[in-house]
Each structure stands twice: as structure tokens, then as C-alpha cells.
């Protein structure tokens, strides 16, 4: 996928309630490292990573970590502008954080109508293996209104599916 705005830089945002694991997901991807006690993100900030896509082309991903608190929502919204892809995070099996995403999706779509949406059920290490299928089915049902949504369960702690999430985001 190429950026709407520049062929070489892609803007990616991670969105979702406080505590769902956005910062850890980025850290796990960039540093292959998991921290139990990440400080709460207070203001949006980004990291950059060069990616070689499967077709051999190179792209720079600018990965924005956003703040989930309500009082920062208006501010966060500014950072959603011109996004190419948004990774919507909820805790796998946690209905509240999943339902909260509808509002986040509206905010992102207002700023970036063409943005590609990816859904990640985080902290998959905390759910039973035999529950994974159910959790994926629940989220597919919840997000089916967003045209064939891409949904992953992932764990920043074990690294499970972390690469795949970011790979899907940039292909
Ligand atoms: P954010 O507010 O969305 O950025 O959430 P953080 O990345 O700060 O994570 C919130 C809490 O969840 C932290 O205490 C993390 O250690 C924990 N956490 C994040 N990802 C995982 C995961 O994959 N597995 C487990 N077990 N805990 C996680
Ligand atoms: Mg954070």
C-alpha cells in the first residue's frame, strides 16, 4: 500500500483506549522487547522504521503512538489527519475496549476517510488457546460493518503475530 500523500512515507497510527497495549505493541515490534510497566502515553509521538515490502520496494513507516485518555481525544484527533493505516487496539476478550473502538473509528475516519483499518486483539497471551477462535469470531462480528476487516490477535509479551500486524499494515 502506498501513501496517499507521499510514495515513500506511510503514516500509521495506533488507536484505542488507555491500557490496551498500544505502546507495548510498538515497542515489541521495534525493539523485540516487552516492558511490564510502560508509562502512560501523555501526548502523541512517533517512531520511524524502514520496511522492505514483499515486492522489494522500500517504504518508511512513521508509527504514531497516541494517547487514549478522553481529555486528550480532541488533541489526538489532530494527529489522525492524513493517516494511511490505523491499527485499532482492544484487549482480546474485553468487550468494553472492543466497543470503544467504534467511536475511535469515527474520529479517525473523519480525519482520514481513506485510511485502511486493522484490528488487533491485544494481550493474547492472557487468554486460553482454545478461546482464540471465539475471540476472533466475536470481533469479526463486531467489526463486519467495516468492509472485510483485517483482525489479528497478538501478544507484545510473547511476540505472537506482532510482525504480521505491521506487515499487513504496510502491504
Ligand atoms: P497503552 O495505554 O495502550 O499504550 O497500553 P500500554 O502499552 O502502556 O500497556 C498497558 C499495560 O498492559 C502495561 O502494564 C503492559 O505491561 C500490559 N500489556 C501490554 N501488552 C501486553 C501483552 O501483550 N500481554 C500482557 N500480558 N500484558 C500486556
Ligand atoms: Mg501508551
Coordinates of N, CA, C and O and ligand atoms in Angstrom, one line a residue:
X1 N 0.8 -1.2 0.0 CA 0.0 0.0 0.0 C 0.9 1.3 0.0 O 1.8 1.4 0.8
X2 N 0.6 2.2 -0.9 CA 1.4 3.4 -0.9 C 0.6 4.5 -0.3 O -0.6 4.6 -0.3
X3 N 1.4 5.4 0.3 CA 0.7 6.6 1.0 C 0.0 7.4 0.0 O 0.4 7.6 -1.1
X4 N -1.2 8.0 0.5 CA -1.9 8.9 -0.3 C -1.1 10.2 -0.5 O -1.4 10.9 -1.4
X5 N -0.2 10.4 0.3 CA 0.4 11.8 0.4 C 1.9 11.8 -0.1 O 2.3 12.7 -0.6
X6 N 2.6 10.7 0.1 CA 3.9 10.6 -0.3 C 4.2 9.1 -0.6 O 3.8 8.2 0.1
X7 N 4.9 8.8 -1.7 CA 5.0 7.4 -2.1 C 6.0 6.7 -1.1 O 5.9 5.5 -1.0
X8 N 6.8 7.4 -0.4 CA 7.8 6.7 0.4 C 7.5 6.7 1.9 O 8.1 5.9 2.7
X9 N 6.7 7.6 2.4 CA 6.4 7.7 3.8 C 5.0 7.3 4.1 O 4.1 7.8 3.4
X10 N 4.8 6.4 5.0 CA 3.5 5.9 5.3 C 3.2 6.3 6.7 O 4.0 6.1 7.6
X11 N 2.0 6.9 6.9 CA 1.6 7.3 8.3 C 0.7 6.2 8.9 O -0.4 6.0 8.4
X12 N 1.2 5.7 10.0 CA 0.4 4.7 10.7 C 0.1 5.2 12.1 O 0.9 5.8 12.7
X13 N -1.1 5.0 12.5 CA -1.5 5.4 13.9 C -2.0 4.2 14.7 O -2.6 3.3 14.1
X14 N -1.7 4.2 16.0 CA -2.2 3.2 16.9 C -3.3 3.9 17.7 O -3.0 4.9 18.3
X15 N -4.5 3.3 17.8 CA -5.6 3.9 18.4 C -6.3 3.0 19.3 O -6.4 1.8 19.0
X16 N -6.9 3.5 20.4 CA -7.7 2.6 21.3 C -7.5 3.2 22.7 O -6.7 4.0 23.0
X17 N -8.4 2.6 23.6 CA -8.4 3.1 25.0 C -7.0 3.0 25.7 O -6.2 2.2 25.3
X18 N -6.9 3.8 26.7 CA -5.7 3.7 27.6 C -5.6 2.3 28.1 O -6.6 1.7 28.6
X19 N -4.4 1.7 28.1 CA -4.1 0.5 28.7 C -4.3 -0.8 27.9 O -4.1 -1.9 28.3
X20 N -4.8 -0.6 26.6 CA -5.0 -1.7 25.7 C -3.7 -2.3 25.2 O -3.7 -3.4 24.7
X21 N -2.6 -1.5 25.3 CA -1.3 -2.1 24.9 C -0.7 -1.5 23.6 O 0.1 -2.2 23.0
X22 N -1.1 -0.3 23.3 CA -0.6 0.3 22.0 C 0.9 0.5 22.1 O 1.7 0.2 21.2
X23 N 1.4 1.1 23.2 CA 2.8 1.4 23.3 C 3.6 0.1 23.4 O 4.6 0.1 22.7
X24 N 3.1 -0.9 24.1 CA 3.8 -2.1 24.1 C 3.9 -2.8 22.8 O 4.9 -3.4 22.4
X25 N 2.9 -2.7 22.0 CA 2.9 -3.3 20.6 C 3.9 -2.7 19.8 O 4.7 -3.3 19.1
X26 N 4.1 -1.3 19.8 CA 5.1 -0.7 19.0 C 6.5 -1.0 19.5 O 7.4 -1.4 18.7
X27 N 6.7 -1.1 20.9 CA 8.0 -1.4 21.4 C 8.3 -2.9 21.1 O 9.5 -3.1 20.7
X28 N 7.3 -3.7 21.1 CA 7.6 -5.1 20.8 C 8.0 -5.3 19.3 O 8.9 -6.0 19.0
X29 N 7.4 -4.5 18.5 CA 7.7 -4.6 17.1 C 9.1 -4.0 16.8 O 9.9 -4.6 16.1
X30 N 9.3 -2.8 17.4 CA 10.6 -2.1 17.0 C 11.8 -2.6 17.8 O 12.9 -2.6 17.3
X31 N 11.6 -3.0 19.0 CA 12.7 -3.4 19.9 C 12.7 -4.9 20.3 O 13.6 -5.3 21.0
X32 N 11.7 -5.6 19.9 CA 11.6 -7.0 20.3 C 11.7 -7.1 21.8 O 12.5 -7.9 22.3
X33 N 11.0 -6.3 22.5 CA 11.2 -6.1 23.9 C 9.9 -5.9 24.5 O 9.0 -5.2 24.0
X34 N 9.6 -6.4 25.7 CA 8.4 -6.2 26.4 C 8.6 -5.7 27.8 O 9.4 -6.2 28.6
X35 N 7.9 -4.6 28.1 CA 8.1 -3.9 29.4 C 6.8 -4.1 30.2 O 5.7 -3.8 29.7
X36 N 6.8 -4.6 31.4 CA 5.6 -4.8 32.2 C 5.0 -3.4 32.6 O 3.8 -3.3 32.7
X37 N 5.9 -2.5 32.9 CA 5.4 -1.2 33.4 C 5.7 0.0 32.5 O 6.5 0.8 32.7
X38 N 4.9 0.1 31.4 CA 5.1 1.2 30.5 C 4.4 2.4 31.1 O 3.3 2.3 31.5
X39 N 5.1 3.6 31.0 CA 4.4 4.8 31.5 C 3.2 5.1 30.5 O 3.3 4.8 29.3
X40 N 2.2 5.6 31.0 CA 1.0 6.0 30.2 C 1.5 7.1 29.2 O 2.2 8.0 29.6
X41 N 1.1 6.9 28.0 CA 1.4 7.9 26.9 C 0.6 9.2 27.1 O -0.6 9.1 27.1
X42 N 1.3 10.3 27.3 CA 0.5 11.5 27.5 C 0.3 12.3 26.3 O -0.7 13.0 26.1
X43 N 1.2 12.3 25.4 CA 1.0 13.0 24.1 C 1.5 12.2 23.0 O 2.4 11.4 23.1
X44 N 0.8 12.4 21.8 CA 1.2 11.5 20.7 C 2.7 11.7 20.3 O 3.2 12.8 20.4
X45 N 3.3 10.7 19.9 CA 4.7 10.8 19.4 C 4.9 9.6 18.4 O 4.2 8.7 18.4
X46 N 5.9 9.8 17.6 CA 6.1 8.8 16.6 C 7.5 8.2 16.5 O 8.5 8.8 17.0
X47 N 7.6 7.0 16.0 CA 8.9 6.4 15.7 C 8.9 6.1 14.2 O 7.8 6.0 13.6
X48 N 10.0 5.9 13.7 CA 10.1 5.6 12.2 C 10.8 4.3 12.0 O 11.7 3.9 12.7
X49 N 10.4 3.6 11.0 CA 11.0 2.3 10.6 C 11.0 2.2 9.1 O 10.0 2.4 8.4
X50 N 12.1 1.7 8.6 CA 12.3 1.4 7.1 C 11.8 0.0 6.9 O 12.3 -0.9 7.6
X51 N 11.0 -0.2 6.0 CA 10.4 -1.6 5.7 C 10.7 -1.9 4.3 O 10.6 -1.1 3.4
X52 N 11.1 -3.2 4.0 CA 11.2 -3.7 2.7 C 10.0 -4.5 2.5 O 9.8 -5.5 3.2
X53 N 9.2 -4.1 1.5 CA 7.9 -4.9 1.3 C 8.2 -6.2 0.5 O 9.3 -6.4 0.0
X54 N 7.2 -7.0 0.4 CA 7.4 -8.3 -0.3 C 7.7 -8.1 -1.7 O 8.4 -9.0 -2.3
X55 N 7.4 -7.0 -2.3 CA 7.8 -6.8 -3.7 C 9.1 -6.2 -3.9 O 9.6 -5.8 -5.0
X56 N 9.8 -6.0 -2.7 CA 11.2 -5.5 -2.8 C 11.3 -4.0 -2.6 O 12.4 -3.5 -2.4
X57 N 10.2 -3.3 -2.7 CA 10.3 -1.8 -2.6 C 10.4 -1.4 -1.1 O 10.0 -2.2 -0.2
X58 N 11.0 -0.3 -1.0 CA 11.2 0.2 0.4 C 10.3 1.3 0.8 O 9.9 2.1 -0.1
X59 N 9.9 1.3 2.0 CA 9.0 2.3 2.5 C 9.4 2.8 3.9 O 9.9 1.9 4.7
X60 N 9.1 4.0 4.2 CA 9.4 4.5 5.6 C 8.0 4.5 6.3 O 7.1 5.2 5.8
X61 N 7.9 3.8 7.4 CA 6.7 3.9 8.2 C 6.9 4.8 9.3 O 7.9 4.7 10.1
X62 N 6.0 5.8 9.5 CA 6.0 6.7 10.6 C 4.9 6.2 11.5 O 3.7 6.3 11.2
X63 N 5.3 5.6 12.7 CA 4.3 5.0 13.6 C 4.0 5.9 14.7 O 4.8 6.2 15.6
X64 N 2.7 6.3 14.7 CA 2.3 7.3 15.8 C 1.6 6.5 16.9 O 0.7 5.8 16.7
X65 N 2.1 6.7 18.1 CA 1.6 6.2 19.3 C 0.7 7.3 19.9 O 1.2 8.4 20.1
X66 N -0.6 7.1 20.1 CA -1.5 8.1 20.6 C -1.9 7.9 22.0 O -1.8 6.8 22.5
X67 N -2.4 8.9 22.6 CA -2.9 8.9 24.0 C -4.4 8.5 24.0 O -5.1 9.0 23.2
X68 N -4.7 7.6 24.9 CA -6.1 7.1 24.9 C -7.1 7.8 25.8 O -8.3 7.6 25.7
X69 N -6.6 8.7 26.6 CA -7.5 9.4 27.6 C -8.4 10.3 26.9 O -8.1 11.0 26.0
X70 N -9.6 10.3 27.5 CA -10.7 11.2 26.9 C -10.3 12.6 26.9 O -10.5 13.3 25.9
X71 N -9.6 13.1 27.9 CA -9.3 14.5 27.9 C -8.3 14.9 26.8 O -8.2 16.1 26.4
X72 N -7.6 13.9 26.2 CA -6.7 14.2 25.1 C -7.3 13.9 23.7 O -6.7 14.0 22.7
X73 N -8.6 13.4 23.7 CA -9.2 13.0 22.4 C -9.2 14.0 21.4 O -8.8 13.7 20.2
X74 N -9.5 15.2 21.7 CA -9.6 16.3 20.7 C -8.2 16.5 20.2 O -8.0 16.7 19.0
X75 N -7.2 16.5 21.0 CA -5.8 16.6 20.5 C -5.4 15.5 19.6 O -4.9 15.6 18.6
X76 N -5.7 14.2 20.1 CA -5.4 13.1 19.3 C -5.9 13.2 17.9 O -5.3 12.8 17.0
X77 N -7.1 13.7 17.8 CA -7.8 13.7 16.6 C -7.0 14.5 15.5 O -7.0 14.1 14.3
X78 N -6.3 15.5 15.9 CA -5.4 16.2 15.0 C -4.3 15.3 14.4 O -3.9 15.5 13.3
X79 N -3.9 14.4 15.3 CA -2.8 13.5 14.9 C -3.3 12.4 13.9 O -2.5 11.7 13.4
X80 N -4.6 12.3 13.8 CA -5.2 11.2 13.0 C -5.2 11.7 11.5 O -5.3 10.8 10.6
X81 N -5.0 13.0 11.3 CA -5.1 13.5 9.9 C -4.1 12.9 9.0 O -3.0 12.7 9.4
X82 N -4.5 12.6 7.8 CA -3.6 12.1 6.7 C -3.0 10.8 7.1 O -1.9 10.5 6.7
X83 N -3.7 9.9 7.8 CA -3.2 8.6 8.1 C -3.5 7.7 7.0 O -4.5 7.7 6.3
X84 N -2.5 6.8 6.7 CA -2.7 5.8 5.7 C -3.3 4.5 6.2 O -4.0 3.8 5.6
X85 N -2.9 4.2 7.5 CA -3.4 3.0 8.1 C -3.5 3.2 9.6 O -2.7 3.9 10.2
X86 N -4.6 2.6 10.1 CA -4.8 2.8 11.6 C -4.9 1.4 12.2 O -5.6 0.5 11.7
X87 N -4.2 1.2 13.3 CA -4.3 -0.1 14.0 C -5.1 0.2 15.2 O -4.7 0.9 16.1
X88 N -6.3 -0.4 15.2 CA -7.2 -0.2 16.3 C -7.0 -1.3 17.3 O -7.2 -2.5 17.0
X89 N -6.7 -1.0 18.5 CA -6.3 -2.0 19.5 C -7.4 -2.1 20.6 O -7.9 -1.1 21.1
X90 N -7.7 -3.4 20.9 CA -8.6 -3.6 22.1 C -8.0 -4.9 22.8 O -7.2 -5.6 22.2
X91 N -8.3 -5.1 24.0 CA -7.8 -6.2 24.7 C -8.7 -7.4 24.3 O -9.9 -7.4 24.4
X92 N -8.0 -8.5 23.8 CA -8.8 -9.7 23.3 C -9.6 -10.2 24.5 O -9.2 -10.4 25.6
X93 N -10.9 -10.3 24.2 CA -11.9 -10.8 25.2 C -12.4 -9.8 26.1 O -13.3 -10.1 27.0
X94 N -12.0 -8.5 25.9 CA -12.5 -7.4 26.8 C -13.5 -6.6 25.9 O -13.1 -5.8 25.1
X95 N -14.8 -6.8 26.2 CA -15.8 -6.2 25.4 C -15.8 -4.7 25.4 O -16.0 -4.0 24.4
X96 N -15.6 -4.1 26.6 CA -15.6 -2.7 26.7 C -14.6 -2.0 25.8 O -14.9 -1.1 25.1
X97 N -13.4 -2.5 25.8 CA -12.3 -1.9 25.0 C -12.6 -2.2 23.5 O -12.2 -1.4 22.6
X98 N -13.3 -3.2 23.2 CA -13.7 -3.5 21.8 C -14.8 -2.6 21.3 O -14.7 -1.9 20.3
X99 N -15.8 -2.4 22.2 CA -16.9 -1.5 21.8 C -16.4 0.0 21.7 O -16.9 0.7 20.8
X100 N -15.5 0.3 22.5 CA -15.0 1.7 22.5 C -14.4 2.0 21.1 O -14.3 3.2 20.7
X101 N -14.0 1.0 20.3 CA -13.3 1.3 19.1 C -14.2 2.0 18.0 O -13.8 2.7 17.2
X102 N -15.5 1.7 18.1 CA -16.4 2.4 17.1 C -16.3 3.9 17.2 O -16.2 4.5 16.1
X103 N -16.2 4.4 18.4 CA -16.0 5.9 18.5 C -14.6 6.3 17.9 O -14.5 7.3 17.2
X104 N -13.6 5.6 18.3 CA -12.3 5.9 17.7 C -12.3 5.8 16.2 O -11.6 6.6 15.5
X105 N -13.0 4.8 15.7 CA -13.0 4.7 14.2 C -13.7 5.9 13.6 O -13.2 6.4 12.6
X106 N -14.8 6.4 14.2 CA -15.4 7.6 13.6 C -14.5 8.7 13.6 O -14.4 9.5 12.6
X107 N -13.7 8.9 14.7 CA -12.8 10.0 14.8 C -11.7 9.9 13.7 O -11.4 10.9 13.1
X108 N -11.2 8.7 13.5 CA -10.1 8.5 12.5 C -10.7 8.8 11.1 O -10.1 9.5 10.3
X109 N -11.9 8.2 10.9 CA -12.5 8.3 9.5 C -12.8 9.8 9.2 O -12.8 10.2 8.0
X110 N -13.2 10.6 10.2 CA -13.4 12.0 10.0 C -12.2 12.7 9.5 O -12.3 13.6 8.6
X111 N -11.1 12.3 10.0 CA -9.8 13.0 9.6 C -9.2 12.3 8.4 O -8.5 13.0 7.6
X112 N -9.4 11.0 8.2 CA -8.7 10.3 7.1 C -9.7 9.3 6.5 O -9.6 8.1 6.8
X113 N -10.6 9.7 5.7 CA -11.6 8.9 5.1 C -11.1 7.6 4.4 O -11.8 6.6 4.4
X114 N -9.9 7.7 3.8 CA -9.4 6.6 3.0 C -8.5 5.6 3.8 O -7.9 4.7 3.3
X115 N -8.3 5.9 5.1 CA -7.4 5.2 5.9 C -7.8 3.7 6.0 O -9.0 3.3 6.1
X116 N -6.8 2.8 5.8 CA -7.0 1.4 6.0 C -7.1 1.0 7.4 O -6.4 1.5 8.3
X117 N -8.0 0.1 7.8 CA -8.3 -0.2 9.2 C -7.8 -1.6 9.5 O -8.1 -2.6 8.8
X118 N -7.0 -1.8 10.6 CA -6.6 -3.1 11.0 C -7.0 -3.2 12.5 O -6.9 -2.2 13.3
X119 N -7.5 -4.4 12.9 CA -7.9 -4.5 14.3 C -7.0 -5.5 15.0 O -6.7 -6.6 14.5
X120 N -6.6 -5.2 16.2 CA -5.7 -6.1 17.0 C -6.3 -6.3 18.3 O -6.5 -5.4 19.1
X121 N -6.6 -7.6 18.6 CA -7.0 -8.0 20.0 C -5.7 -8.3 20.7 O -5.0 -9.2 20.4
X122 N -5.3 -7.4 21.6 CA -4.0 -7.5 22.3 C -4.0 -8.5 23.5 O -5.1 -9.0 23.9
X123 N -2.8 -8.7 24.0 CA -2.6 -9.5 25.2 C -3.1 -10.9 25.0 O -3.7 -11.5 26.0
X124 N -2.9 -11.5 23.8 CA -3.5 -12.8 23.6 C -2.9 -13.8 24.5 O -3.4 -14.9 24.6
X125 N -1.7 -13.5 25.0 CA -1.1 -14.5 26.0 C -2.0 -14.7 27.2 O -1.8 -15.7 28.0
X126 N -2.9 -13.8 27.5 CA -3.7 -13.9 28.7 C -5.0 -14.7 28.5 O -5.7 -15.0 29.4
X127 N -5.3 -15.1 27.2 CA -6.5 -15.9 27.0 C -6.1 -17.3 26.7 O -5.0 -17.6 26.2
X128 N -7.0 -18.2 27.0 CA -6.8 -19.7 26.8 C -6.7 -19.9 25.3 O -7.4 -19.3 24.5
X129 N -5.8 -20.8 24.9 CA -5.6 -21.1 23.4 C -6.9 -21.5 22.8 O -7.2 -21.0 21.7
X130 N -7.7 -22.3 23.5 CA -9.0 -22.7 22.9 C -10.1 -21.6 22.8 O -11.1 -21.9 22.3
X131 N -9.8 -20.5 23.4 CA -10.7 -19.4 23.3 C -10.4 -18.4 22.1 O -11.2 -17.6 21.8
X132 N -9.2 -18.6 21.5 CA -8.8 -17.7 20.5 C -9.8 -17.6 19.4 O -10.2 -16.5 18.9
X133 N -10.3 -18.8 18.9 CA -11.2 -18.8 17.8 C -12.5 -18.0 18.1 O -13.0 -17.2 17.3
X134 N -13.0 -18.2 19.3 CA -14.2 -17.4 19.7 C -13.9 -15.9 19.7 O -14.8 -15.2 19.3
X135 N -12.8 -15.6 20.3 CA -12.5 -14.2 20.4 C -12.4 -13.5 19.0 O -12.8 -12.4 18.8
X136 N -11.8 -14.3 18.0 CA -11.7 -13.7 16.7 C -13.1 -13.6 16.1 O -13.4 -12.6 15.4
X137 N -13.9 -14.7 16.3 CA -15.3 -14.6 15.7 C -16.1 -13.4 16.3 O -16.7 -12.7 15.6
X138 N -16.0 -13.2 17.6 CA -16.7 -12.1 18.2 C -16.3 -10.8 17.6 O -17.1 -9.9 17.3
X139 N -15.0 -10.6 17.4 CA -14.5 -9.3 16.8 C -14.9 -9.2 15.4 O -15.2 -8.1 14.9
X140 N -14.9 -10.3 14.6 CA -15.3 -10.3 13.2 C -16.8 -9.8 13.2 O -17.1 -9.0 12.3
X141 N -17.6 -10.3 14.1 CA -19.0 -9.9 14.1 C -19.1 -8.5 14.4 O -19.9 -7.7 13.8
X142 N -18.3 -8.0 15.4 CA -18.4 -6.6 15.9 C -18.0 -5.6 14.8 O -18.5 -4.6 14.7
X143 N -17.0 -6.0 14.0 CA -16.4 -5.1 13.0 C -16.7 -5.4 11.6 O -16.2 -4.8 10.7
X144 N -17.7 -6.3 11.3 CA -18.0 -6.6 10.0 C -18.5 -5.5 9.1 O -18.4 -5.5 7.9
X145 N -19.1 -4.5 9.8 CA -19.6 -3.3 9.1 C -18.5 -2.5 8.4 O -18.7 -1.7 7.5
X146 N -17.2 -2.8 8.8 CA -16.1 -2.0 8.2 C -15.5 -2.9 7.1 O -14.3 -3.3 7.2
X147 N -16.2 -3.2 6.1 CA -15.8 -4.0 4.9 C -14.5 -4.9 5.1 O -13.4 -4.4 5.1
X148 N -14.8 -6.1 5.1 CA -13.7 -7.2 5.3 C -12.6 -6.7 6.2 O -11.4 -6.5 5.8
X149 N -12.9 -6.5 7.5 CA -11.8 -6.0 8.4 C -10.7 -7.0 8.6 O -11.0 -8.2 8.6
X150 N -9.5 -6.5 8.7 CA -8.4 -7.4 9.0 C -8.2 -7.5 10.5 O -8.1 -6.5 11.2
X151 N -8.3 -8.7 11.1 CA -8.3 -8.8 12.5 C -7.2 -9.8 12.9 O -7.1 -10.9 12.4
X152 N -6.4 -9.4 13.9 CA -5.4 -10.2 14.5 C -5.6 -10.3 16.0 O -6.0 -9.3 16.6
X153 N -5.2 -11.4 16.5 CA -4.9 -11.5 18.0 C -3.4 -11.4 18.1 O -2.7 -12.0 17.3
X154 N -2.9 -10.7 19.0 CA -1.4 -10.6 19.1 C -1.0 -10.4 20.6 O -1.8 -10.0 21.4
X155 N 0.2 -10.7 20.8 CA 0.8 -10.5 22.2 C 2.1 -9.8 22.1 O 3.1 -10.3 21.5
X156 N 2.2 -8.7 22.7 CA 3.5 -8.0 22.8 C 4.5 -8.7 23.7 O 5.7 -8.6 23.6
X157 N 3.9 -9.5 24.6 CA 4.7 -10.2 25.6 C 5.4 -11.3 25.0 O 6.6 -11.5 25.2
X158 N 4.7 -12.1 24.2 CA 5.4 -13.3 23.6 C 5.9 -13.0 22.1 O 6.6 -13.8 21.5
X159 N 5.4 -11.9 21.6 CA 5.7 -11.5 20.2 C 4.8 -12.1 19.2 O 4.9 -11.8 18.0
X160 N 3.8 -12.9 19.7 CA 2.9 -13.6 18.8 C 2.2 -12.6 17.8 O 1.5 -11.7 18.3
X161 N 2.3 -12.8 16.5 CA 1.6 -12.0 15.5 C 2.0 -10.6 15.4 O 1.5 -9.8 14.6
X162 N 3.0 -10.1 16.2 CA 3.4 -8.7 16.1 C 3.9 -8.3 14.8 O 3.4 -7.3 14.2
X163 N 4.8 -9.1 14.2 CA 5.3 -8.8 12.9 C 4.2 -8.8 11.8 O 4.2 -7.9 11.0
X164 N 3.3 -9.8 12.0 CA 2.3 -9.9 11.0 C 1.3 -8.7 11.0 O 0.9 -8.3 9.9
X165 N 1.1 -8.1 12.1 CA 0.2 -6.9 12.2 C 0.9 -5.8 11.4 O 0.2 -5.2 10.5
X166 N 2.1 -5.6 11.6 CA 2.8 -4.4 10.9 C 3.0 -4.7 9.5 O 3.0 -3.8 8.6
X167 N 3.3 -6.0 9.2 CA 3.4 -6.4 7.8 C 2.1 -6.1 7.0 O 2.1 -5.5 5.9
X168 N 1.0 -6.6 7.6 CA -0.3 -6.4 6.9 C -0.5 -4.9 6.8 O -1.1 -4.5 5.8
X169 N -0.1 -4.1 7.7 CA -0.3 -2.7 7.6 C 0.4 -2.0 6.5 O -0.1 -1.1 5.9
X170 N 1.6 -2.5 6.1 CA 2.3 -1.8 5.1 C 2.2 -2.5 3.7 O 2.6 -1.9 2.7
X171 N 1.6 -3.6 3.6 CA 1.5 -4.3 2.3 C 0.3 -3.7 1.5 O -0.7 -3.3 2.1
Ligands
LIG1 P1 -1.4 1.8 26.1 O1 -2.0 2.7 27.1 O2 -2.5 1.4 25.1 O3 -0.2 2.3 25.4 O4 -1.0 0.5 26.9 P2 0.5 0.0 27.3 O5 1.2 -0.4 26.1 O6 1.1 1.1 28.1 O7 0.1 -1.3 28.1 C1 -0.7 -1.2 29.3 C2 -0.5 -2.4 30.2 O8 -0.7 -3.6 29.6 C3 1.0 -2.5 30.6 O9 1.0 -2.8 32.0 C4 1.6 -3.6 29.8 O10 2.6 -4.3 30.5 C5 0.4 -4.5 29.6 N1 0.5 -5.2 28.3 C6 0.6 -4.7 27.1 N2 0.7 -5.6 26.2 C7 0.6 -6.8 26.8 C8 0.6 -8.2 26.3 O11 0.7 -8.5 25.1 N3 0.5 -9.1 27.3 C9 0.3 -8.9 28.6 N4 0.2 -9.9 29.4 N5 0.3 -7.6 29.1 C10 0.4 -6.6 28.2
LIG2 MG1 0.6 4.2 25.6

